[in-house]
Amino acid sequence: SSELTQDPAVSVALGQTVRITCQGDSLGNSYASWYQQKPGQAPVLVVYGRNNRPSGIPDRFSGSRSGNTASLTITGAQAEDEADYYCNSRDSSVNHWVFGGGTKLTVL
Amino acid sequence: QVQLVESGGGVVQPGKSLRLSCVTSGFIFSSYGMHWVRQAPGKGLEWVAVMWYDGSIESYVDSVKGRFTISRDNSKNTLYLQMNSLRVEDTAVYYCVRDYDTSNYDYFDHWGQGTLVTVSS
């Protein structure tokens, strides 16, 4: 079955730009979606498709894909962006979905 | 507004069964695929199961195949997860999640608050 690999932890200085990556074979022909989860809360969708944001998500969040790697970029990170971030994609050949292991973002 | 409300979690002994429910509102339930996603304490998210909008297709992560059954009642706007032969490693918060499917990609656009299942002797 397909797997998605994320760095366990990333840190960024307040106001700076950070990129969180997600690598996996399934990303070669499908888009990742990205979810933010804060302690004790349910995950929230932040980026999906080619580079789309749900209403209410700040435009400092953006997504991209290159080959088998998807990226979530936060341009001008804020203190409230400190959270766990998960990527997800679908393996259409077996109708399975898979999450990356998650990246804990610390805003310094 | 879209609402997904899970229930049915609790403490259960290994080998026993439990059924989770997810009552939905604020959208046309019968038009959307629905998933269960779980998160063990202190761990990451794990996709568990999906059921197509019309119930025609269901799929499971390998670790629950043959033990868990996803179902839905479109007349009651409700999603279910029947969990049999529960194991300690099934301990997790279980989220009910709506799938938004376009022609090019899909994503999980709405999540419930989750219900905690604890499998312990």
XYZ file of C-alpha atoms in Angstrom:
229
model
C 0.000 0.000 0.000
C 1.096 3.584 -0.597
C 2.813 5.643 2.076
C 3.341 9.355 2.604
C 6.448 10.615 4.368
C 6.644 13.876 6.316
C 9.351 15.381 8.485
C 8.297 14.870 12.136
C 9.064 18.421 13.213
C 9.795 21.802 11.667
C 10.332 25.208 13.248
C 10.032 28.727 11.853
C 10.649 32.183 13.216
C 7.626 34.392 13.595
C 6.831 36.125 10.302
C 9.127 33.943 8.233
C 8.264 31.394 5.548
C 8.178 27.652 6.131
C 7.639 24.729 3.782
C 6.285 21.388 4.978
C 6.806 18.519 2.568
C 5.065 15.223 1.909
C 6.610 12.535 -0.270
C 4.976 9.465 -1.759
C 4.448 7.537 -4.963
C 0.704 8.261 -5.026
C 1.453 11.987 -5.331
C 2.782 11.456 -8.823
C -0.766 11.281 -10.168
C -2.945 12.742 -7.423
C -3.052 15.934 -5.421
C -2.457 16.030 -1.710
C -4.765 17.733 0.719
C -3.436 19.308 3.909
C -4.936 19.405 7.401
C -4.075 21.469 10.438
C -4.701 20.034 13.883
C -4.309 21.892 17.138
C -4.234 20.087 20.510
C -7.577 18.682 21.539
C -9.261 19.702 18.297
C -10.416 17.942 15.155
C -8.330 18.447 12.015
C -9.189 21.327 9.695
C -8.689 21.372 5.931
C -6.264 24.137 4.906
C -5.233 23.360 1.311
C -6.581 21.009 -1.377
C -6.235 20.291 -5.058
C -3.765 22.184 -7.217
C -3.622 25.075 -4.709
C -6.985 25.861 -3.192
C -8.016 27.093 0.230
C -11.398 26.698 1.916
C -13.126 29.890 2.909
C -11.734 31.242 6.146
C -8.205 29.924 5.629
C -5.688 32.783 5.368
C -3.936 33.278 2.052
C -0.558 32.776 3.703
C -1.264 29.045 3.277
C -0.481 27.627 -0.167
C 0.156 24.261 -1.748
C 2.269 22.920 -4.588
C 3.462 19.669 -6.104
C 6.635 18.619 -7.846
C 6.960 15.042 -8.963
C 6.186 12.788 -6.008
C 6.460 15.578 -3.453
C 3.684 17.861 -2.238
C 4.413 20.957 -0.204
C 2.478 23.198 2.138
C 3.982 26.670 2.413
C 3.132 29.192 5.086
C 4.315 32.648 4.071
C 4.681 34.869 7.112
C 3.994 32.297 9.827
C 1.928 33.480 12.786
C 1.868 32.202 16.347
C -1.571 30.673 15.750
C -0.132 28.500 12.975
C 1.684 26.370 15.542
C 0.043 22.978 15.098
C 0.386 19.508 13.605
C 0.034 19.318 9.839
C -0.964 16.207 7.903
C -0.963 15.494 4.201
C -3.368 13.033 2.631
C -3.845 11.505 -0.782
C -5.943 8.857 -2.438
C -4.688 5.667 -4.010
C -7.410 5.290 -6.619
C -6.249 1.862 -7.732
C -7.432 0.351 -4.429
C -9.797 3.047 -3.136
C -7.601 3.661 -0.137
C -6.617 6.962 1.385
C -3.432 7.528 3.341
C -2.139 10.191 5.707
C 1.415 11.236 6.200
C 2.828 10.796 9.666
C 2.357 14.477 10.461
C 4.670 17.433 10.981
C 4.723 19.359 14.229
C 5.249 23.026 13.412
C 6.771 25.248 16.075
C 6.659 29.025 15.607
C 9.570 30.617 17.458
C -24.131 24.705 8.413
C -22.604 21.265 7.997
C -22.574 19.243 11.211
C -21.215 15.767 11.904
C -21.866 14.395 15.395
C -20.322 11.092 16.422
C -21.500 8.912 19.276
C -21.127 5.390 20.566
C -17.596 5.469 21.884
C -16.639 4.096 25.260
C -14.561 1.532 27.097
C -14.776 -2.045 25.843
C -12.840 -5.228 26.501
C -10.651 -6.839 23.847
C -12.643 -9.125 21.577
C -15.903 -7.272 22.145
C -17.929 -5.127 19.751
C -18.995 -1.514 19.507
C -21.025 0.478 16.989
C -20.294 4.103 16.247
C -22.849 6.464 14.758
C -22.437 9.793 12.989
C -25.545 11.915 12.634
C -25.199 14.569 9.961
C -27.071 17.722 9.066
C -26.771 20.815 6.929
C -26.113 19.058 3.626
C -27.552 16.403 1.313
C -26.060 13.341 2.985
C -26.983 10.996 0.133
C -24.757 12.981 -2.261
C -21.466 12.514 -0.414
C -19.008 9.762 0.259
C -18.215 9.425 3.938
C -15.173 8.191 5.831
C -14.049 7.151 9.274
C -10.599 8.359 10.320
C -9.014 7.528 13.661
C -6.223 8.857 15.843
C -4.605 6.808 18.587
C -3.556 8.767 21.699
C -0.522 10.899 20.881
C -0.306 9.499 17.346
C -1.114 10.628 13.829
C -4.222 10.331 11.718
C -5.133 6.999 10.145
C -7.758 6.523 7.458
C -10.048 3.626 8.413
C -12.904 3.196 5.951
C -15.004 4.825 3.236
C -18.473 4.310 1.851
C -19.616 5.784 -1.437
C -22.557 8.185 -1.429
C -24.970 5.476 -2.552
C -23.446 2.648 -0.527
C -22.242 0.893 -3.672
C -18.578 0.771 -2.684
C -16.842 0.384 0.654
C -13.182 0.066 1.394
C -11.053 -0.464 4.503
C -7.522 -0.105 5.739
C -5.940 -3.547 5.920
C -5.701 -3.543 9.729
C -9.499 -3.496 10.183
C -10.608 -5.480 7.140
C -12.873 -8.342 8.176
C -13.481 -6.843 11.643
C -15.034 -3.441 10.923
C -18.040 -2.686 8.711
C -18.999 0.751 7.492
C -22.617 1.412 6.566
C -25.019 4.271 6.080
C -28.715 5.029 6.230
C -29.401 7.828 3.802
C -32.974 8.152 5.072
C -31.585 9.012 8.518
C -28.546 11.000 7.336
C -26.423 8.725 9.467
C -23.114 6.909 9.012
C -22.147 3.882 11.082
C -19.053 1.881 11.953
C -19.583 -1.581 13.370
C -16.412 -2.673 15.124
C -16.058 -6.342 16.037
C -13.203 -8.316 17.572
C -11.747 -5.137 18.983
C -8.066 -5.017 19.852
C -6.085 -2.826 22.217
C -4.518 -1.164 19.172
C -7.959 0.020 18.014
C -7.976 2.494 20.906
C -8.367 5.914 19.303
C -10.555 8.904 18.695
C -12.753 8.073 15.707
C -13.724 10.921 13.401
C -16.587 10.961 10.930
C -15.478 12.841 7.818
C -17.200 14.086 4.685
C -15.539 13.549 1.319
C -15.769 16.269 -1.316
C -15.075 14.688 -4.684
C -14.341 16.633 -7.855
C -13.412 15.159 -11.190
C -9.716 15.712 -10.490
C -9.279 15.207 -6.777
C -11.069 14.773 -3.495
C -10.527 15.922 0.035
C -11.994 15.807 3.535
C -13.841 19.071 3.915
C -15.774 18.547 7.143
C -14.880 16.613 10.274
C -16.844 15.693 13.373
C -15.425 16.282 16.839
C -14.700 12.596 17.297
C -15.670 9.872 19.746
C -13.148 8.057 21.911
C -12.960 4.273 21.819
C -10.852 2.621 24.504
C -10.156 -1.089 24.265
C -8.839 -2.363 27.569
C -9.239 -5.294 29.893
